[in-house]
Tab-separated table of C-alpha atoms and ligand atoms in Angstrom:
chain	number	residue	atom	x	y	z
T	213	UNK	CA	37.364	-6.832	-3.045
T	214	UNK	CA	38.466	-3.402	-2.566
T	215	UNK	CA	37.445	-0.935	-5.009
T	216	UNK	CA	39.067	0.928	-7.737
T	217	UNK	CA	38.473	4.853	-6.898
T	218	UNK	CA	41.724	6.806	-8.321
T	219	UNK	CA	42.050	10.446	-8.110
T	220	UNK	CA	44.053	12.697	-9.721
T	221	UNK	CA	44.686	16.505	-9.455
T	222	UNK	CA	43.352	18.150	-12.550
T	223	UNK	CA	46.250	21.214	-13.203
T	224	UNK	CA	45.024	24.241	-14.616
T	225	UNK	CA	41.479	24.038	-13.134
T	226	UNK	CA	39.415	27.289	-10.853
T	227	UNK	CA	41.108	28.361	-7.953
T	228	UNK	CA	39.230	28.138	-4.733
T	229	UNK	CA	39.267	31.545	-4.040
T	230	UNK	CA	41.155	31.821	-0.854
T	231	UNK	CA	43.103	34.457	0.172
T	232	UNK	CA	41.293	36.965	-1.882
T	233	UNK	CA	42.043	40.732	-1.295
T	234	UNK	CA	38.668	41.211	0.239
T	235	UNK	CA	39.755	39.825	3.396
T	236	UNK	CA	37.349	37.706	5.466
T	237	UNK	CA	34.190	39.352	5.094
T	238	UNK	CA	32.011	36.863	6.681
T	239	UNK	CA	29.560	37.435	5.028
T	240	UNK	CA	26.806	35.095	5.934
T	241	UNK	CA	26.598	36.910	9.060
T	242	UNK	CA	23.452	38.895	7.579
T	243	UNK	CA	21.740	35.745	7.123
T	244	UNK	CA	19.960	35.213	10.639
T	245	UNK	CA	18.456	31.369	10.612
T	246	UNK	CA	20.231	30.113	13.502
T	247	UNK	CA	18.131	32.347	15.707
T	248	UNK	CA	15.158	32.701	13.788
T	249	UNK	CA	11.570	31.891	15.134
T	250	UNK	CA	10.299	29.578	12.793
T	251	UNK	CA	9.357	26.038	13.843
T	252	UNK	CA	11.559	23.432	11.991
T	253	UNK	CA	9.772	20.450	10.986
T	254	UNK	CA	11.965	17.235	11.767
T	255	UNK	CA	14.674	16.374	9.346
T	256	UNK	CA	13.935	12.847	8.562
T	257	UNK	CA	13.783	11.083	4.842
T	258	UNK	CA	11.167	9.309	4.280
T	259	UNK	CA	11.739	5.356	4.131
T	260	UNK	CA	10.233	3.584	1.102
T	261	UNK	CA	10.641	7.063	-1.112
T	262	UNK	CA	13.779	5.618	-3.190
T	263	UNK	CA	13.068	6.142	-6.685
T	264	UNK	CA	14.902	5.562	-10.159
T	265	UNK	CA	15.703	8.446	-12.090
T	266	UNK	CA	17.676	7.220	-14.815
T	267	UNK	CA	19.491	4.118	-15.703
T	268	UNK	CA	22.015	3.943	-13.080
T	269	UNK	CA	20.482	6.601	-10.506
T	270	UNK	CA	18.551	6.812	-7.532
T	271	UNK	CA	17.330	9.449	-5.742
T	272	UNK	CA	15.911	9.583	-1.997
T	273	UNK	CA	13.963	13.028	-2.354
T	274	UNK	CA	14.247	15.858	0.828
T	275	UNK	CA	10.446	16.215	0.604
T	276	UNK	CA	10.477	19.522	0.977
T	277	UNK	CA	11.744	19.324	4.215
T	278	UNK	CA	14.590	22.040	5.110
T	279	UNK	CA	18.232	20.498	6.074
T	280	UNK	CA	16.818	17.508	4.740
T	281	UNK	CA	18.941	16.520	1.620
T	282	UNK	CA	17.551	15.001	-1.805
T	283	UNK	CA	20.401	11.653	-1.109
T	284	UNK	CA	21.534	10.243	-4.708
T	285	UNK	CA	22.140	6.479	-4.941
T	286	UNK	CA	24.145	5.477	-8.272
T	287	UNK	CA	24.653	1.800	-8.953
T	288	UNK	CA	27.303	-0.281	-10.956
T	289	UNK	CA	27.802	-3.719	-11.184
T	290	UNK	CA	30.451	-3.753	-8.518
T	291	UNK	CA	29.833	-0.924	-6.357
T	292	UNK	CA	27.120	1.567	-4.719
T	293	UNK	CA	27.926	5.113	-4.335
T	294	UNK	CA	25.863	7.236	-1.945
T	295	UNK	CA	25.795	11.303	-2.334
T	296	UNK	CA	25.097	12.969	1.176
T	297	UNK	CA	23.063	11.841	3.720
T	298	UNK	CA	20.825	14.747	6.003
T	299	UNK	CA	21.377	14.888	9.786
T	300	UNK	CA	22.552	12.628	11.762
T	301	UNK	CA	23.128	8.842	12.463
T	302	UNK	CA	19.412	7.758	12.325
T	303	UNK	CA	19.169	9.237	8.726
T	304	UNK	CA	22.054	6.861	7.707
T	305	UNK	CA	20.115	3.959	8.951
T	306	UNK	CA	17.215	5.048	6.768
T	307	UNK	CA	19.562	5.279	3.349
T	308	UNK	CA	21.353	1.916	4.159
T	309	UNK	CA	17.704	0.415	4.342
T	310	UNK	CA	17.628	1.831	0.794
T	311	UNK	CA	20.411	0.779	-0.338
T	312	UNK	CA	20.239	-2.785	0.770
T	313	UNK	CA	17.030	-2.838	-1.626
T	314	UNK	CA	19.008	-2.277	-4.666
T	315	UNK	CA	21.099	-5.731	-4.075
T	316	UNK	CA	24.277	-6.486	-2.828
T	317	UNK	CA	27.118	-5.039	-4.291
T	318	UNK	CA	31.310	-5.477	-3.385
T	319	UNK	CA	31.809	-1.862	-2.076
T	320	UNK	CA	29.608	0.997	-0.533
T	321	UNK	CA	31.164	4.816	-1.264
T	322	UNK	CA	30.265	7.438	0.468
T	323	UNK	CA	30.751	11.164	-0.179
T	324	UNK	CA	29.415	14.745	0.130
T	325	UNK	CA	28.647	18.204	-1.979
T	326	UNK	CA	29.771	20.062	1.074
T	327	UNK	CA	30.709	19.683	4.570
T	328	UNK	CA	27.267	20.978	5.985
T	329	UNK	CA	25.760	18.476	8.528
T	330	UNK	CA	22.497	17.965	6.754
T	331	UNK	CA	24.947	16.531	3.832
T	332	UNK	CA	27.896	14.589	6.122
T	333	UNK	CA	26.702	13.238	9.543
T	334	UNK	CA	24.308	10.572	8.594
T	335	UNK	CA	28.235	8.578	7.776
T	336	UNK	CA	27.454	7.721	11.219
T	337	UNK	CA	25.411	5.085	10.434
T	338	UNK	CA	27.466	3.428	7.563
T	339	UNK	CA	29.585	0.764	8.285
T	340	UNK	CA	33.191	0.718	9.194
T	341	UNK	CA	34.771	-0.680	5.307
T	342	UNK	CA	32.895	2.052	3.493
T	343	UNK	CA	35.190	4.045	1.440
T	344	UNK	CA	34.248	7.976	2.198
T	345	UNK	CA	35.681	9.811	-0.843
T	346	UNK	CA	35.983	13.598	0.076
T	347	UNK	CA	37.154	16.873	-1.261
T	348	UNK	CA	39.984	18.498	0.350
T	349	UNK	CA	38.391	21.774	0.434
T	350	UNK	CA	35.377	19.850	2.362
T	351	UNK	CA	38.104	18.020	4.970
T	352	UNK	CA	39.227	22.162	5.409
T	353	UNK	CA	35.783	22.908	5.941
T	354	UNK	CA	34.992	20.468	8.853
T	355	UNK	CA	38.066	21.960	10.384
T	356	UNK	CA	37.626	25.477	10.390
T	357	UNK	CA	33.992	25.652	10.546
T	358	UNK	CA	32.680	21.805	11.446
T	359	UNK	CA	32.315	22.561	15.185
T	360	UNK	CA	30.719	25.753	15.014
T	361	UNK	CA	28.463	24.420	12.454
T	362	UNK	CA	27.475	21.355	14.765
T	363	UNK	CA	26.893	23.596	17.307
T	364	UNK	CA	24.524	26.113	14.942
T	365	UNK	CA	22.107	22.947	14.220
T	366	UNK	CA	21.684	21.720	17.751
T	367	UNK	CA	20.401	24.608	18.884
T	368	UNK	CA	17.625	24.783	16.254
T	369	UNK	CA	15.804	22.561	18.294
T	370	UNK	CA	15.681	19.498	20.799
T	371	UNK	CA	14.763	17.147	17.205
T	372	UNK	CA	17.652	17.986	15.722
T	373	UNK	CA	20.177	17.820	18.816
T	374	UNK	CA	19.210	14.602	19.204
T	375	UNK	CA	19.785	13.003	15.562
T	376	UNK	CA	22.909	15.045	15.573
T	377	UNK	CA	24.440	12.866	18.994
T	378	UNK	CA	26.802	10.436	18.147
T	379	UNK	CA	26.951	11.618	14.652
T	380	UNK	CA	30.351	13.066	14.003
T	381	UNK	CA	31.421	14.061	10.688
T	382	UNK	CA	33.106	11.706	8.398
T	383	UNK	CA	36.742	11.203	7.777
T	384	UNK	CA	37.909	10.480	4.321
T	385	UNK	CA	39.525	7.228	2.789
T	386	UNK	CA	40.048	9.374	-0.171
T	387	UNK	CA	40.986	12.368	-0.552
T	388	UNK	CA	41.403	14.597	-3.784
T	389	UNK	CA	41.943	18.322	-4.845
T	390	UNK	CA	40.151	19.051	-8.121
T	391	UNK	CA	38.327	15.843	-9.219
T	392	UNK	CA	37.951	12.573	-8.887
T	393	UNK	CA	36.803	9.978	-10.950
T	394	UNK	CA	35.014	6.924	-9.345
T	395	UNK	CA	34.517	3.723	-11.052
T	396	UNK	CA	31.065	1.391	-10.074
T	397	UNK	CA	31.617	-1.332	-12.521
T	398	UNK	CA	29.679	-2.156	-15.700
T	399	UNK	CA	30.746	1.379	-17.047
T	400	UNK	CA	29.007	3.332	-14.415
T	401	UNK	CA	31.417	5.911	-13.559
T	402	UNK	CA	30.857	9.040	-11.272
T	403	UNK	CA	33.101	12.098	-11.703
T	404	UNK	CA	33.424	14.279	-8.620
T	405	UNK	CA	34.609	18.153	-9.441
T	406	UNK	CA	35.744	20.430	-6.828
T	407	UNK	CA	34.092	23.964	-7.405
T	408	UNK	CA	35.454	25.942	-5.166
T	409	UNK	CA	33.946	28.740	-3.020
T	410	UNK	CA	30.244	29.016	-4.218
T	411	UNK	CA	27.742	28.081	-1.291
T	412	UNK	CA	30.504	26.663	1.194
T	413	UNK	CA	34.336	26.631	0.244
T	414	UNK	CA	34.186	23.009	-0.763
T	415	UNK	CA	31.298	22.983	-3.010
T	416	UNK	CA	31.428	19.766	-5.062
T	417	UNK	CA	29.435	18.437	-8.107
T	418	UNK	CA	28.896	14.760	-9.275
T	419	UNK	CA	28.465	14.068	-13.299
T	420	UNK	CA	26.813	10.462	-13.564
T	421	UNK	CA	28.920	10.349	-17.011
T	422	UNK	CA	26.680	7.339	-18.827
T	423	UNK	CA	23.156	8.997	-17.435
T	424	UNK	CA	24.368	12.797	-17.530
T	425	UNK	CA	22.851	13.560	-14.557
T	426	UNK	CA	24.646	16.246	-12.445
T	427	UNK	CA	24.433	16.388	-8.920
T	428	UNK	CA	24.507	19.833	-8.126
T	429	UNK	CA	24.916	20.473	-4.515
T	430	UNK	CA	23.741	23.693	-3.204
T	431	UNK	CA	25.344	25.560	-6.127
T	432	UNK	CA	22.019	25.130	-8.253
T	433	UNK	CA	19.199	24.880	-6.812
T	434	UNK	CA	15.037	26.166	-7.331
T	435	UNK	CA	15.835	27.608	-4.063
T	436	UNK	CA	17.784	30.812	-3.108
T	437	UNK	CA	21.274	30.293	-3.158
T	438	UNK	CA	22.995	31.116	0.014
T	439	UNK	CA	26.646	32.885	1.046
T	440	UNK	CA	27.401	30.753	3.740
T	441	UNK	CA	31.108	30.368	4.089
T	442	UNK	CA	33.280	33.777	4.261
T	443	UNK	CA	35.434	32.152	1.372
T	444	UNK	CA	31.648	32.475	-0.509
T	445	UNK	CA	32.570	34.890	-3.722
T	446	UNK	CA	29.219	35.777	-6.391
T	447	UNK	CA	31.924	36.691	-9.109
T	448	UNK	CA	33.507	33.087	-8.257
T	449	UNK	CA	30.194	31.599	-7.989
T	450	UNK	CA	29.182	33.225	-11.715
T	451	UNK	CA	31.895	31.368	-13.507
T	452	UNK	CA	30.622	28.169	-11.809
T	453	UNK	CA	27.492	27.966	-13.159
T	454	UNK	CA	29.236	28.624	-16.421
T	455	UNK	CA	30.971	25.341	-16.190
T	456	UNK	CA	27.969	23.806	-15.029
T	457	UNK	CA	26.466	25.034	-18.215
T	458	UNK	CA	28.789	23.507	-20.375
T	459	UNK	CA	29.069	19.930	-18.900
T	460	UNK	CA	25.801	19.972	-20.610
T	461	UNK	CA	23.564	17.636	-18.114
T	462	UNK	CA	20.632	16.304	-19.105
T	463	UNK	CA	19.003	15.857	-15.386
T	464	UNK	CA	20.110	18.442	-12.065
T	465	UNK	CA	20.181	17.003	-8.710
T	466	UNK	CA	20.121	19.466	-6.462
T	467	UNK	CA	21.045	19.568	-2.720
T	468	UNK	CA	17.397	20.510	-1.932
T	469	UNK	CA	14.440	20.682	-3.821
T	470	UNK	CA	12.940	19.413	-6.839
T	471	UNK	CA	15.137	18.125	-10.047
T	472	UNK	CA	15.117	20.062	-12.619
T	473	UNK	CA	17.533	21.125	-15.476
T	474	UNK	CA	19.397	23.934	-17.248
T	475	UNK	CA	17.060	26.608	-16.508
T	476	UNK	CA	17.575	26.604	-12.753
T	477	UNK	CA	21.129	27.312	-13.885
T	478	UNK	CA	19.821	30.598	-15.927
T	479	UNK	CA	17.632	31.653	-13.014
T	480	UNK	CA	20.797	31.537	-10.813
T	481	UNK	CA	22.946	33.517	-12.795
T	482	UNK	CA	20.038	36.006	-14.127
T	483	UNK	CA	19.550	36.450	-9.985
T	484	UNK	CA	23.671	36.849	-9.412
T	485	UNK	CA	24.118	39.222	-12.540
T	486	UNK	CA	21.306	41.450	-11.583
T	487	UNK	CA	22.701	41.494	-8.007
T	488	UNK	CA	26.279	42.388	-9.270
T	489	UNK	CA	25.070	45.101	-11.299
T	490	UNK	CA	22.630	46.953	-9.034
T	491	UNK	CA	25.018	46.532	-5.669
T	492	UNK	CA	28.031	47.967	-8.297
T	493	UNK	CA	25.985	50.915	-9.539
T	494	UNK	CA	24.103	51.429	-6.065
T	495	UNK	CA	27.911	52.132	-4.220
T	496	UNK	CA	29.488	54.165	-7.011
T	497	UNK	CA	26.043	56.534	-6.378
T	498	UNK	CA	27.239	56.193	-2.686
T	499	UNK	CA	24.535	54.236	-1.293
T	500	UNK	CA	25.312	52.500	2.388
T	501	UNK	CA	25.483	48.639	2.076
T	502	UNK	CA	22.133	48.412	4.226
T	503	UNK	CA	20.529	51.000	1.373
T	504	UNK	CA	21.613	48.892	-1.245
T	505	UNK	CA	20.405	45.560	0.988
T	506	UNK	CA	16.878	47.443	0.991
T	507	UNK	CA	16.412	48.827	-2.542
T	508	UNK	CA	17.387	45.822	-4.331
T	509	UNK	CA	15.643	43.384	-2.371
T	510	UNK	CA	12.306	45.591	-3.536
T	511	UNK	CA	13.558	45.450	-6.690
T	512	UNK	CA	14.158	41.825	-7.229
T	513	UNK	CA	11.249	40.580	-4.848
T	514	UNK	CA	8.423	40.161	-7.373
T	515	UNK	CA	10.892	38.254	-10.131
T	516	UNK	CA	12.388	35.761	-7.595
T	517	UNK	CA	9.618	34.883	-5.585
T	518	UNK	CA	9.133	31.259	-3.386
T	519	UNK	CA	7.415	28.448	-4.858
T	520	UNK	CA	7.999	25.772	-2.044
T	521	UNK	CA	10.306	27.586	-0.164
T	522	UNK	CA	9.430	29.816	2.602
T	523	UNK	CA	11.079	31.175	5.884
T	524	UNK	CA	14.397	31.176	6.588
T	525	UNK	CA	15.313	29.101	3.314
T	526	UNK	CA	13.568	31.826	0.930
T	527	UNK	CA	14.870	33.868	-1.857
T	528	UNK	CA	13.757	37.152	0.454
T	529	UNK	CA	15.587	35.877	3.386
T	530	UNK	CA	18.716	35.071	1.348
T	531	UNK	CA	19.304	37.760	-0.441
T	532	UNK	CA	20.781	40.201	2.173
T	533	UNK	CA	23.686	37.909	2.009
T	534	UNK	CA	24.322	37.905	-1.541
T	535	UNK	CA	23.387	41.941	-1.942
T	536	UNK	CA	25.707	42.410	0.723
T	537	UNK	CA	28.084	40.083	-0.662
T	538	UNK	CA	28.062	42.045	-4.363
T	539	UNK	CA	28.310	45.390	-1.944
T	540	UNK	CA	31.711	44.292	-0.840
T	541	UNK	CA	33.028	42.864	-4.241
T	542	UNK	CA	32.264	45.882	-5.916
T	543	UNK	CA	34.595	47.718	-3.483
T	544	UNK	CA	37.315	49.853	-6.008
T	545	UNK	CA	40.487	47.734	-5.830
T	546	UNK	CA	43.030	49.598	-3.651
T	547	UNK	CA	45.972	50.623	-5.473
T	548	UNK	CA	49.314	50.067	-3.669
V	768	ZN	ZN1	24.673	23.715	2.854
């Protein structure tokens, strides 16, 4: 039986932020993990972790592992919908072992937060009738930037060049612009919202309607948040943890991390407001974007500290991106 996913464009809903007067700023330039000298540990899940985390949702959790993703399982009576899947074929393997413990259902869905490998490559593994529901900003995404992306994890290390071979992205069955609602069966329903330009340009959240549990991609997280698409806006980003905020969810499933709730979305936008203000008020007193980099990076170092989250992934190592970021959006507007 095929299944009954419909999507329909939502009019009226947040722009995606492209084609902004600030140009292309690239701004995740600053953020130097590709070549960094840490050691990355191997991005595998962990088989046998699957647990229940409300009535109709699983969760396989990252374990703390970077470019591992926390993988969300939710469960109807007719169909199983996966949410990302970390790097690489041999990661998919490990979440269809998962997923074949939960019983057999008519249809397996797949789809993704953002286009990032760690969250898209392990399709590889999933058979050929899964139905790979996908945002058009994401499809965009693996265009422009898929390659180069690809290219950015293989060279991390040997590990992760080999889980990435043979492990290209996905291509969507569905496709849809703002949201999408997907039905399971038995009243499990999933509703996938586009958010825009946040973390990546086609940041996308998943609201579990009977559980309220939000999948929250990389847009809420306990770790940093990072720029990392030149279509990345904080101002943009602000207003999307606003509408987080009022979808109310009970649980957050992060990208990354542990679950948590609303406060992670406070911490975010305490973190972007501050960041806005200070870079705003730092230029007008005609400080350099690296001055401004320095001085609030001292400033904010003792409130947003790493629990967990060290290295290239931490709130110090992320920041430069967003101070820089708030540096350039708090350019005056040009008058024609
Ligand atoms: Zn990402």
């Amino acid at each position: 039986m095929k299944s009954h996913s419909t999507c329909r464009a939502v009019i009226g809903c947040v722009a995606l932020g492209i084609g902004s007067s600030m140009g292309f700023p690239g701004a995740h330039a600053a953020e130097d993990w590709r070549t960094a000298k840490t050691v990355w540990p191997n991005p595998l899940l962990k088989e046998g972790a699957l647990k229940k985390v409300s009535e109709h949702v699983h969760v396989i959790p990252d374990g703390g592992i970077p470019a591992v993703a926390n993988i969300g399982i939710i469960v109807g009576d007719r169909a199983i919908l996966v949410i990302d899947t970390s790097v690489g074929r041999r990661n998919g393997e490990i979440i269809l072992r998962e997923v074949g413990k939960l019983g057999k259902r008519d249809q397996l869905l797949l789809t993704a937060t953002h286009f990032h490998p760690d969250h898209t490559t392990g399709a590889a593994a999933f058979p050929a009738n899964t139905t790979i529901i996908l945002n058009d900003a994401v499809l965009a995404d693996i265009r422009d930037f898929g390659a180069s992306m690809v290219a950015d994890f293989t060279r991390v290390s040997p590990f992760f060049a080999n889980l990435l071979k043979d492990s290209p992205y996905p291509q969507a069955t569905v496709s849809f612009d703002q949201e999408c609602e997907i039905h399971l069966g038995g009243g499990v329903s999933v509703k996938a919202i586009a958010m825009g330009a946040n973390h990546t340009r086609g940041d996308t959240v998943f609201l579990v309607e009977p559980d309220n549990v939000l999948f929250t991609g990389d847009v809420v997280m306990e770790g940093a948040p990072q720029i990392a698409s030149p279509y990345s806006r904080i101002s943009h980003w602000l207003e999307s943890l606003d509408r987080i905020q009022a979808m109310k969810p009970k649980l957050l499933v992060p990208d990354h991390g542990p679950l948590g709730n609303l406060t992670l979305v406070d911490r975010y936008r305490a973190y972007f407001t501050r960041i806005t203000e200070r870079a705003a008020h730092l230029r007008k007193e005609g400080k350099t974007a690296d001055e401004t980099v320095e001085i609030v990076r001292t400033e904010l170092r003792p409130t947003f500290e790493d629990s967990e989250y060290r290295g290239v992934w931490s709130w110090d190592a992320r920041m430069s991106g967003s101070v820089l970021e708030a540096y350039k959006e708090a350019a005056p507007t040009q008058s024609p």
